Amino acid sequence: MDHHYDIAIIGLGCAGSHVAIELIKQRPDIKIVVIDNAAAILHKKWSFWEKGVGKWDHIILKEWSRGLFKTDLDSINLDMNPYVYKSINSVDFIAFAKAKLKESNHSTFINSTVIDIDETDSELHAINHSDGTVHAKLVLDSRIDHQFFKDQKAITIQQHFKGWTIETTKDTFNPECFTMMDYSLKDQGTTSFTYILPYSSRKALIEFTYFSPDLVEDTVYDTFLKRYITEQLNITDYKIVEVEKGIIPMTTYDFNQHHSHNRYKIGTAGGWVKPSTGYSFKMTEKKAAILVRNYVNGLPLLTDLFTKRFSIYDSSMLSVLRDFNKDGPMFFHRLYKNNAIHNLFKFLDEETTLSEEISIMKSMTSLRMIKAFFKSLF
Ligand SMILES: Cc1cc2nc3c(=O)[nH]c(=O)nc-3n(C[C@H](O)[C@H](O)[C@H](O)COP(=O)(O)OP(=O)(O)OC[C@H]3O[C@@H](n4cnc5c(N)ncnc54)[C@H](O)[C@@H]3O)c2cc1C
């Protein structure tokens, strides 16, 4: 069997799948190998916003055209038109990518753990995995470099959460409207909130989430989830049908230092998670398309992948969240109160003009934010 490939993708998660799908579409002639040790085992709900009809609609779990932002004092209706908020099951997305690999004549999927990559030949990398070795000219690697976990210099906020999908015996939820952030119940002194995806009038994912430098014990999420369900939703009769937990790093860490000749990090490992929100599904779709375009056109692979301006905004936001974590609810309230949600989505998608960005920054009218912004410039 020939173990030589044009491209090896390590990890068939969010980034590996997006890149594989895009590569097969644009360059069906090249030989790709994808190696993953646990693809499609963990069910995650990947949610994102996009305008109207999208390319993953055939595997979408549910979509919402209305949203809500809440605090104990205010409730803001988010009329998202032309955007729609959508949720996809990670397992379905990865299965779709796997099916594309199978359809393609030149691609191979190997269920195995990558151990290391031999550095001796930078033109043809030898990738050692539990069941053998494959060779590839280009490696796209979604393993996070261990240096990241030791780093003390970057600003890193953890988005950490636990969610229960619950079923109720009575009609309780409005399945047309999801809750982006509800700060009515929070862990005092932190940026913490509840996020709700109602799948039907009797079934919803309810997630207690922190944007904070430190993690909490598992029981803390349980306490807040129970309190939210009974005190805020007035539900007494329910059963938990699914549990999901996660930690998403929101960080200014320079992942670019871990690329080397014809070996590139992708996904979280390449800094593809939006630092100020922790969302990555759509950002990854976009970056995968740019990366593949660069490959197809023979350009340096990282061309146009990041925009400095948006890194500065992300860094300002993270700096405020790190230094004034208890003020997060106030910042987000101002953001949602003073800006139309479609402008915020456009901003978070990094598609706004400078004048639109200034207007969003001004809407926060906070000395801390302005200070953090100028600090991030240097
Ligand atoms: C519960 C949960 C809910 C989330 N919800 C959202 C959401 O609503 N919206 C959103 O945008 N983001 C969401 N995220 C974040 C999102 O899942 C991540 O940002 C995204 O998966 C990162 O993509 P990735 O490809 O870098 O990593 P992953 O998707 O984790 O993929 C990495 C892959 O590499 C494989 N791998 C790792 N090491 C090796 C090795 N040595 N050998 C072989 N394979 C290996 C892993 O098995 C895995 O399949 C959520 C995360 C969690 C945990």
Short mmCIF file of C-alpha atoms and ligand atoms in Angstrom, two decimals:
data_model
loop_
_atom_site.label_atom_id
_atom_site.label_comp_id
_atom_site.label_asym_id
_atom_site.label_seq_id
_atom_site.Cartn_x
_atom_site.Cartn_y
_atom_site.Cartn_z
CA MET A 1 0.00 0.00 0.00
CA ASP A 2 1.28 3.48 -0.92
CA HIS A 3 1.65 5.61 2.22
CA HIS A 4 2.63 8.83 0.44
CA TYR A 5 0.18 11.73 0.34
CA ASP A 6 0.08 15.37 -0.76
CA ILE A 7 -1.57 16.45 2.48
CA ALA A 8 -1.96 14.87 5.90
CA ILE A 9 -4.65 16.29 8.17
CA ILE A 10 -4.25 15.42 11.83
CA GLY A 11 -7.62 15.48 13.59
CA LEU A 12 -11.05 15.18 12.03
CA GLY A 13 -12.78 17.61 14.40
CA CYS A 14 -14.20 20.99 13.47
CA ALA A 15 -11.13 22.29 11.61
CA GLY A 16 -9.97 19.00 10.08
CA SER A 17 -13.47 18.37 8.71
CA HIS A 18 -13.87 21.87 7.25
CA VAL A 19 -10.43 21.71 5.63
CA ALA A 20 -10.96 18.19 4.27
CA ILE A 21 -14.38 19.06 2.78
CA GLU A 22 -12.98 22.21 1.14
CA LEU A 23 -9.87 20.45 -0.20
CA ILE A 24 -11.87 17.61 -1.73
CA LYS A 25 -14.15 20.19 -3.36
CA GLN A 26 -11.38 22.38 -4.78
CA ARG A 27 -8.66 19.82 -5.47
CA PRO A 28 -10.30 16.41 -5.98
CA ASP A 29 -7.10 15.24 -7.67
CA ILE A 30 -4.77 15.42 -4.67
CA LYS A 31 -4.08 12.63 -2.20
CA ILE A 32 -5.21 13.35 1.35
CA VAL A 33 -4.87 11.28 4.49
CA VAL A 34 -6.79 12.17 7.64
CA ILE A 35 -5.75 10.63 10.94
CA ASP A 36 -7.95 10.90 14.01
CA ASN A 37 -8.19 8.83 17.15
CA ALA A 38 -11.64 9.76 18.37
CA ALA A 39 -13.53 11.45 15.56
CA ALA A 40 -17.27 11.64 16.05
CA ILE A 41 -17.32 10.08 19.50
CA LEU A 42 -18.16 13.21 21.44
CA HIS A 43 -21.52 14.80 20.72
CA LYS A 44 -21.26 18.57 20.82
CA LYS A 45 -23.78 21.10 19.67
CA TRP A 46 -21.98 23.54 17.42
CA SER A 47 -24.04 26.70 17.06
CA PHE A 48 -23.40 29.67 14.83
CA TRP A 49 -25.14 32.47 13.00
CA GLU A 50 -25.24 33.03 9.27
CA LYS A 51 -27.36 34.85 6.73
CA GLY A 52 -30.37 32.82 5.56
CA VAL A 53 -29.75 29.62 3.65
CA GLY A 54 -26.42 27.96 4.40
CA LYS A 55 -24.33 25.07 3.16
CA TRP A 56 -24.93 22.87 6.23
CA ASP A 57 -28.73 23.22 6.29
CA HIS A 58 -29.16 19.55 5.31
CA ILE A 59 -27.66 18.50 8.65
CA ILE A 60 -28.92 21.32 10.87
CA LEU A 61 -30.52 20.22 14.12
CA LYS A 62 -32.57 23.39 14.64
CA GLU A 63 -32.51 27.06 13.72
CA TRP A 64 -33.89 30.22 15.35
CA SER A 65 -34.64 33.61 13.85
CA ARG A 66 -35.21 35.29 17.22
CA GLY A 67 -33.01 35.54 20.27
CA LEU A 68 -33.00 37.06 23.73
CA PHE A 69 -30.42 38.82 25.90
CA LYS A 70 -31.38 39.19 29.57
CA THR A 71 -30.24 40.63 32.84
CA ASP A 72 -32.20 40.81 36.11
CA LEU A 73 -33.37 44.29 35.05
CA ASP A 74 -33.68 44.16 31.29
CA SER A 75 -34.75 41.88 28.48
CA ILE A 76 -33.61 42.66 24.94
CA ASN A 77 -35.25 40.99 21.94
CA LEU A 78 -32.71 40.17 19.29
CA ASP A 79 -34.35 40.44 15.89
CA MET A 80 -31.61 38.80 13.88
CA ASN A 81 -32.85 39.30 10.34
CA PRO A 82 -31.06 38.66 7.93
CA TYR A 83 -29.13 36.30 10.23
CA VAL A 84 -30.39 32.98 11.53
CA TYR A 85 -28.92 31.17 14.54
CA LYS A 86 -28.32 27.50 13.80
CA SER A 87 -27.20 24.45 15.70
CA ILE A 88 -25.53 21.38 14.31
CA ASN A 89 -24.54 18.12 16.00
CA SER A 90 -20.75 17.69 15.73
CA VAL A 91 -21.25 13.98 15.05
CA ASP A 92 -23.38 14.73 11.96
CA PHE A 93 -20.86 17.23 10.65
CA ILE A 94 -17.92 14.87 11.10
CA ALA A 95 -19.91 12.02 9.55
CA PHE A 96 -20.54 14.28 6.54
CA ALA A 97 -16.80 14.98 6.23
CA LYS A 98 -16.03 11.26 6.55
CA ALA A 99 -18.55 10.48 3.81
CA LYS A 100 -16.84 13.03 1.54
CA LEU A 101 -13.47 11.38 2.23
CA LYS A 102 -14.94 7.99 1.39
CA GLU A 103 -16.49 9.25 -1.87
CA SER A 104 -13.20 10.74 -2.99
CA ASN A 105 -10.92 8.35 -4.86
CA HIS A 106 -7.75 9.85 -3.45
CA SER A 107 -8.50 10.22 0.26
CA THR A 108 -7.93 7.92 3.18
CA PHE A 109 -9.12 8.03 6.77
CA ILE A 110 -7.02 6.31 9.43
CA ASN A 111 -8.43 5.74 12.88
CA SER A 112 -5.27 6.08 14.92
CA THR A 113 -3.32 8.32 17.30
CA VAL A 114 -0.54 10.46 15.90
CA ILE A 115 2.54 10.03 18.07
CA ASP A 116 5.02 12.37 16.43
CA ILE A 117 6.24 13.83 13.17
CA ASP A 118 9.76 13.13 12.03
CA GLU A 119 11.50 16.46 11.42
CA THR A 120 14.42 15.16 9.38
CA ASP A 121 12.87 15.71 5.95
CA SER A 122 10.87 18.94 5.72
CA GLU A 123 9.85 18.21 2.12
CA LEU A 124 8.26 14.88 2.96
CA HIS A 125 7.14 14.56 6.57
CA ALA A 126 6.97 11.15 8.19
CA ILE A 127 3.96 11.02 10.50
CA ASN A 128 4.18 8.22 13.01
CA HIS A 129 0.91 6.99 14.41
CA SER A 130 -0.07 4.04 16.60
CA ASP A 131 -0.54 1.73 13.63
CA GLY A 132 2.26 2.79 11.30
CA THR A 133 3.75 5.70 9.39
CA VAL A 134 2.46 7.84 6.54
CA HIS A 135 4.35 10.43 4.50
CA ALA A 136 3.01 13.77 3.34
CA LYS A 137 4.35 16.92 1.69
CA LEU A 138 2.10 19.19 3.75
CA VAL A 139 0.82 18.57 7.28
CA LEU A 140 -2.24 20.36 8.71
CA ASP A 141 -2.24 19.59 12.38
CA SER A 142 -5.07 20.21 14.88
CA ARG A 143 -3.13 19.08 17.97
CA ILE A 144 -2.59 22.03 20.33
CA ASP A 145 1.10 22.61 21.09
CA HIS A 146 1.84 21.83 24.76
CA GLN A 147 3.58 25.22 25.12
CA PHE A 148 0.17 26.87 25.08
CA PHE A 149 -0.81 25.26 28.38
CA LYS A 150 2.38 26.53 30.07
CA ASP A 151 2.23 30.05 28.67
CA GLN A 152 1.98 32.89 31.20
CA LYS A 153 2.25 35.86 28.84
CA ALA A 154 -0.92 35.76 26.74
CA ILE A 155 -4.30 36.82 28.08
CA THR A 156 -6.36 33.66 28.42
CA ILE A 157 -9.94 33.51 29.58
CA GLN A 158 -11.63 30.15 29.82
CA GLN A 159 -15.10 29.76 28.42
CA HIS A 160 -16.19 26.87 30.60
CA PHE A 161 -19.65 25.46 30.88
CA LYS A 162 -21.92 22.57 31.64
CA GLY A 163 -25.21 22.05 29.86
CA TRP A 164 -28.18 19.82 30.52
CA THR A 165 -30.64 18.92 27.80
CA ILE A 166 -33.86 18.57 29.72
CA GLU A 167 -37.33 17.33 28.87
CA THR A 168 -40.37 18.70 30.66
CA THR A 169 -43.85 17.23 31.07
CA LYS A 170 -45.59 20.49 30.10
CA ASP A 171 -45.10 23.01 27.28
CA THR A 172 -42.47 25.33 28.73
CA PHE A 173 -40.15 26.73 26.09
CA ASN A 174 -40.67 28.97 23.10
CA PRO A 175 -38.98 26.89 20.37
CA GLU A 176 -38.75 29.97 18.10
CA CYS A 177 -36.48 31.99 20.38
CA PHE A 178 -33.10 31.04 21.89
CA THR A 179 -31.39 32.81 24.78
CA MET A 180 -27.92 34.10 23.92
CA MET A 181 -27.06 35.24 27.44
CA ASP A 182 -29.17 35.48 30.58
CA TYR A 183 -27.39 37.23 33.45
CA SER A 184 -30.42 37.07 35.78
CA LEU A 185 -28.61 34.40 37.76
CA LYS A 186 -24.84 34.67 38.04
CA ASP A 187 -21.98 33.50 40.17
CA GLN A 188 -21.27 36.79 41.96
CA GLY A 189 -18.08 38.57 40.95
CA THR A 190 -17.75 36.68 37.66
CA THR A 191 -18.94 36.90 34.07
CA SER A 192 -21.35 33.98 34.17
CA PHE A 193 -24.68 33.45 32.48
CA THR A 194 -27.19 30.93 31.18
CA TYR A 195 -27.52 30.02 27.50
CA ILE A 196 -30.64 28.23 26.25
CA LEU A 197 -31.35 26.40 23.01
CA PRO A 198 -35.00 25.33 22.98
CA TYR A 199 -35.44 22.43 20.54
CA SER A 200 -39.20 22.16 21.16
CA SER A 201 -41.73 23.40 23.69
CA ARG A 202 -40.71 20.52 25.97
CA LYS A 203 -37.02 20.07 25.28
CA ALA A 204 -34.10 22.47 25.65
CA LEU A 205 -30.37 22.63 26.22
CA ILE A 206 -29.69 24.82 29.26
CA GLU A 207 -26.06 25.72 29.80
CA PHE A 208 -24.42 27.57 32.69
CA THR A 209 -21.37 29.32 31.28
CA TYR A 210 -18.43 31.32 32.61
CA PHE A 211 -16.02 33.60 30.78
CA SER A 212 -13.43 33.63 33.54
CA PRO A 213 -9.72 33.10 34.16
CA ASP A 214 -10.39 30.24 36.60
CA LEU A 215 -12.38 27.02 36.40
CA VAL A 216 -14.94 25.84 38.99
CA GLU A 217 -15.86 22.48 40.52
CA ASP A 218 -18.39 20.40 38.63
CA THR A 219 -20.98 20.75 41.41
CA VAL A 220 -21.00 24.54 40.98
CA TYR A 221 -22.48 24.25 37.48
CA ASP A 222 -25.05 21.75 38.79
CA THR A 223 -26.14 24.12 41.54
CA PHE A 224 -26.64 27.01 39.12
CA LEU A 225 -28.40 24.84 36.55
CA LYS A 226 -30.84 23.56 39.18
CA ARG A 227 -31.44 27.07 40.49
CA TYR A 228 -31.96 28.50 37.01
CA ILE A 229 -34.45 25.79 36.08
CA THR A 230 -36.50 26.13 39.26
CA GLU A 231 -36.15 29.86 40.05
CA GLN A 232 -36.00 31.46 36.59
CA LEU A 233 -37.97 28.99 34.48
CA ASN A 234 -40.28 27.76 37.27
CA ILE A 235 -39.88 24.17 36.14
CA THR A 236 -40.20 21.50 38.83
CA ASP A 237 -40.87 18.40 36.77
CA TYR A 238 -38.08 17.61 34.31
CA LYS A 239 -35.59 14.94 33.39
CA ILE A 240 -32.02 15.38 32.16
CA VAL A 241 -31.57 13.48 28.90
CA GLU A 242 -28.08 14.64 27.92
CA VAL A 243 -25.13 16.40 29.55
CA GLU A 244 -22.40 18.37 27.79
CA LYS A 245 -19.34 20.04 29.27
CA GLY A 246 -16.64 22.10 27.71
CA ILE A 247 -13.70 24.41 28.13
CA ILE A 248 -12.90 26.67 25.21
CA PRO A 249 -9.77 28.81 25.49
CA MET A 250 -10.38 32.47 24.58
CA THR A 251 -6.86 33.74 24.18
CA THR A 252 -4.39 36.17 22.67
CA TYR A 253 -1.74 33.41 22.58
CA ASP A 254 0.39 33.52 19.43
CA PHE A 255 -0.33 30.13 17.87
CA ASN A 256 1.54 31.17 14.71
CA GLN A 257 4.85 30.39 16.42
CA HIS A 258 4.06 26.68 16.04
CA HIS A 259 3.97 26.59 12.24
CA SER A 260 7.07 25.35 10.50
CA HIS A 261 8.08 24.51 6.97
CA ASN A 262 5.08 22.79 5.35
CA ARG A 263 3.63 22.01 8.77
CA TYR A 264 0.77 24.21 9.87
CA LYS A 265 -1.47 24.21 12.88
CA ILE A 266 -5.20 24.48 12.21
CA GLY A 267 -8.31 24.94 14.38
CA THR A 268 -7.83 25.84 18.04
CA ALA A 269 -4.16 24.91 17.63
CA GLY A 270 -3.81 27.53 14.89
CA GLY A 271 -5.74 30.29 16.70
CA TRP A 272 -8.93 29.83 14.70
CA VAL A 273 -11.28 30.18 17.68
CA LYS A 274 -12.60 33.74 17.89
CA PRO A 275 -10.79 34.96 21.02
CA SER A 276 -13.52 37.28 22.32
CA THR A 277 -16.43 34.85 21.92
CA GLY A 278 -15.10 31.29 21.85
CA TYR A 279 -17.20 30.61 18.75
CA SER A 280 -15.28 28.74 16.09
CA PHE A 281 -17.55 26.84 13.72
CA LYS A 282 -18.10 29.65 11.18
CA MET A 283 -14.68 31.21 11.72
CA THR A 284 -13.17 27.81 10.98
CA GLU A 285 -15.29 27.41 7.84
CA LYS A 286 -14.03 30.78 6.64
CA LYS A 287 -10.38 30.17 7.50
CA ALA A 288 -10.46 26.69 5.97
CA ALA A 289 -11.73 28.21 2.71
CA ILE A 290 -8.96 30.86 2.72
CA LEU A 291 -6.26 28.30 3.53
CA VAL A 292 -7.40 25.98 0.72
CA ARG A 293 -7.64 28.92 -1.68
CA ASN A 294 -4.05 29.83 -0.81
CA TYR A 295 -2.95 26.23 -1.34
CA VAL A 296 -4.71 25.99 -4.69
CA ASN A 297 -3.23 29.30 -5.87
CA GLY A 298 0.27 28.52 -4.66
CA LEU A 299 0.22 31.41 -2.14
CA PRO A 300 1.81 31.34 1.31
CA LEU A 301 -0.71 29.32 3.28
CA LEU A 302 -1.41 31.95 5.95
CA THR A 303 -2.15 34.81 3.52
CA ASP A 304 -5.24 36.79 4.65
CA LEU A 305 -5.96 34.39 7.48
CA PHE A 306 -5.90 37.03 10.25
CA THR A 307 -6.67 40.76 10.42
CA LYS A 308 -4.63 42.79 12.89
CA ARG A 309 -7.49 45.23 13.66
CA PHE A 310 -9.75 42.46 14.90
CA SER A 311 -6.96 40.91 16.98
CA ILE A 312 -6.71 44.27 18.76
CA TYR A 313 -10.46 44.34 19.51
CA ASP A 314 -10.33 40.73 20.75
CA SER A 315 -7.36 41.46 22.93
CA SER A 316 -9.07 44.55 24.46
CA MET A 317 -12.14 42.53 25.32
CA LEU A 318 -10.10 39.73 26.89
CA SER A 319 -8.04 42.20 28.88
CA VAL A 320 -11.20 43.76 30.34
CA LEU A 321 -12.65 40.32 31.13
CA ARG A 322 -9.43 39.28 32.86
CA ASP A 323 -8.98 42.46 34.91
CA PHE A 324 -12.64 43.27 35.62
CA ASN A 325 -14.39 39.92 35.37
CA LYS A 326 -17.29 41.02 37.55
CA ASP A 327 -18.08 43.84 35.06
CA GLY A 328 -18.62 41.46 32.13
CA PRO A 329 -22.43 41.47 32.50
CA MET A 330 -22.42 45.28 32.28
CA PHE A 331 -20.18 45.30 29.18
CA PHE A 332 -22.28 42.72 27.38
CA HIS A 333 -25.48 44.52 28.38
CA ARG A 334 -24.18 47.75 26.83
CA LEU A 335 -23.07 45.89 23.73
CA TYR A 336 -26.46 44.26 23.13
CA LYS A 337 -28.50 47.29 24.26
CA ASN A 338 -26.73 49.84 22.07
CA ASN A 339 -26.16 47.85 18.89
CA ALA A 340 -28.45 46.05 16.50
CA ILE A 341 -27.65 42.36 16.68
CA HIS A 342 -26.98 42.12 12.94
CA ASN A 343 -24.24 44.77 13.36
CA LEU A 344 -22.73 42.78 16.21
CA PHE A 345 -22.78 39.57 14.20
CA LYS A 346 -21.14 41.39 11.29
CA PHE A 347 -18.50 42.74 13.70
CA LEU A 348 -17.84 39.34 15.29
CA ASP A 349 -17.57 37.83 11.80
CA GLU A 350 -14.85 40.44 11.15
CA GLU A 351 -16.74 41.89 8.21
CA THR A 352 -17.33 45.45 9.46
CA THR A 353 -15.71 48.66 8.25
CA LEU A 354 -13.53 50.76 10.54
CA SER A 355 -16.30 53.34 11.03
CA GLU A 356 -18.76 50.59 12.02
CA GLU A 357 -16.19 49.26 14.49
CA ILE A 358 -15.65 52.69 16.04
CA SER A 359 -19.39 53.04 16.47
CA ILE A 360 -19.56 49.67 18.29
CA MET A 361 -16.58 50.60 20.49
CA LYS A 362 -18.23 53.94 21.34
CA SER A 363 -21.43 52.19 22.31
CA MET A 364 -19.58 50.56 25.20
CA THR A 365 -18.54 54.03 26.48
CA SER A 366 -16.30 52.59 29.10
CA LEU A 367 -13.02 54.09 30.20
CA ARG A 368 -11.75 50.59 30.99
CA MET A 369 -12.51 49.37 27.50
CA ILE A 370 -10.83 52.41 25.95
CA LYS A 371 -7.75 51.94 28.15
CA ALA A 372 -7.62 48.24 27.30
CA PHE A 373 -7.96 49.08 23.62
CA PHE A 374 -4.96 51.45 23.67
CA LYS A 375 -2.93 48.98 25.75
CA SER A 376 -3.58 46.29 23.10
CA LEU A 377 -2.10 48.51 20.41
CA PHE A 378 1.38 48.22 21.88
C1 LIG B 1 -19.42 20.90 24.56
C2 LIG B 1 -18.90 21.91 23.57
C3 LIG B 1 -19.78 22.75 22.90
C4 LIG B 1 -19.30 23.69 21.97
N1 LIG B 1 -20.18 24.52 21.34
C5 LIG B 1 -19.74 25.34 20.37
C6 LIG B 1 -20.65 26.14 19.63
O1 LIG B 1 -21.85 26.15 19.90
N2 LIG B 1 -20.18 26.91 18.61
C7 LIG B 1 -18.84 26.95 18.30
O2 LIG B 1 -18.47 27.65 17.34
N3 LIG B 1 -17.95 26.23 19.01
C8 LIG B 1 -18.36 25.43 20.02
N4 LIG B 1 -17.47 24.68 20.74
C9 LIG B 1 -16.04 24.84 20.45
C10 LIG B 1 -15.65 23.92 19.33
O3 LIG B 1 -15.99 22.58 19.64
C11 LIG B 1 -14.14 23.99 19.16
O4 LIG B 1 -13.75 25.33 19.07
C12 LIG B 1 -13.74 23.24 17.90
O5 LIG B 1 -14.14 21.89 17.99
C13 LIG B 1 -12.25 23.33 17.70
O6 LIG B 1 -11.96 22.67 16.52
P1 LIG B 1 -10.63 21.86 16.33
O7 LIG B 1 -10.72 21.17 15.03
O8 LIG B 1 -9.47 22.72 16.64
O9 LIG B 1 -10.64 20.78 17.53
P2 LIG B 1 -11.56 19.53 17.67
O10 LIG B 1 -12.89 19.76 17.07
O11 LIG B 1 -11.51 19.16 19.12
O12 LIG B 1 -10.85 18.41 16.81
C14 LIG B 1 -9.55 17.92 17.12
C15 LIG B 1 -9.52 16.48 16.66
O13 LIG B 1 -8.16 16.02 16.73
C16 LIG B 1 -8.15 14.71 17.21
N5 LIG B 1 -6.84 14.46 17.81
C17 LIG B 1 -6.26 15.11 18.84
N6 LIG B 1 -5.04 14.59 19.10
C18 LIG B 1 -4.84 13.61 18.19
C19 LIG B 1 -3.77 12.71 17.93
N7 LIG B 1 -2.64 12.72 18.63
N8 LIG B 1 -3.93 11.82 16.93
C20 LIG B 1 -5.05 11.78 16.18
N9 LIG B 1 -6.09 12.63 16.37
C21 LIG B 1 -5.99 13.51 17.37
C22 LIG B 1 -9.31 14.67 18.23
O14 LIG B 1 -9.79 13.35 18.40
C23 LIG B 1 -10.34 15.54 17.54
O15 LIG B 1 -11.24 14.79 16.75
C24 LIG B 1 -17.92 23.77 21.71
C25 LIG B 1 -17.03 22.95 22.41
C26 LIG B 1 -17.50 22.03 23.34
C27 LIG B 1 -16.52 21.16 24.08
#
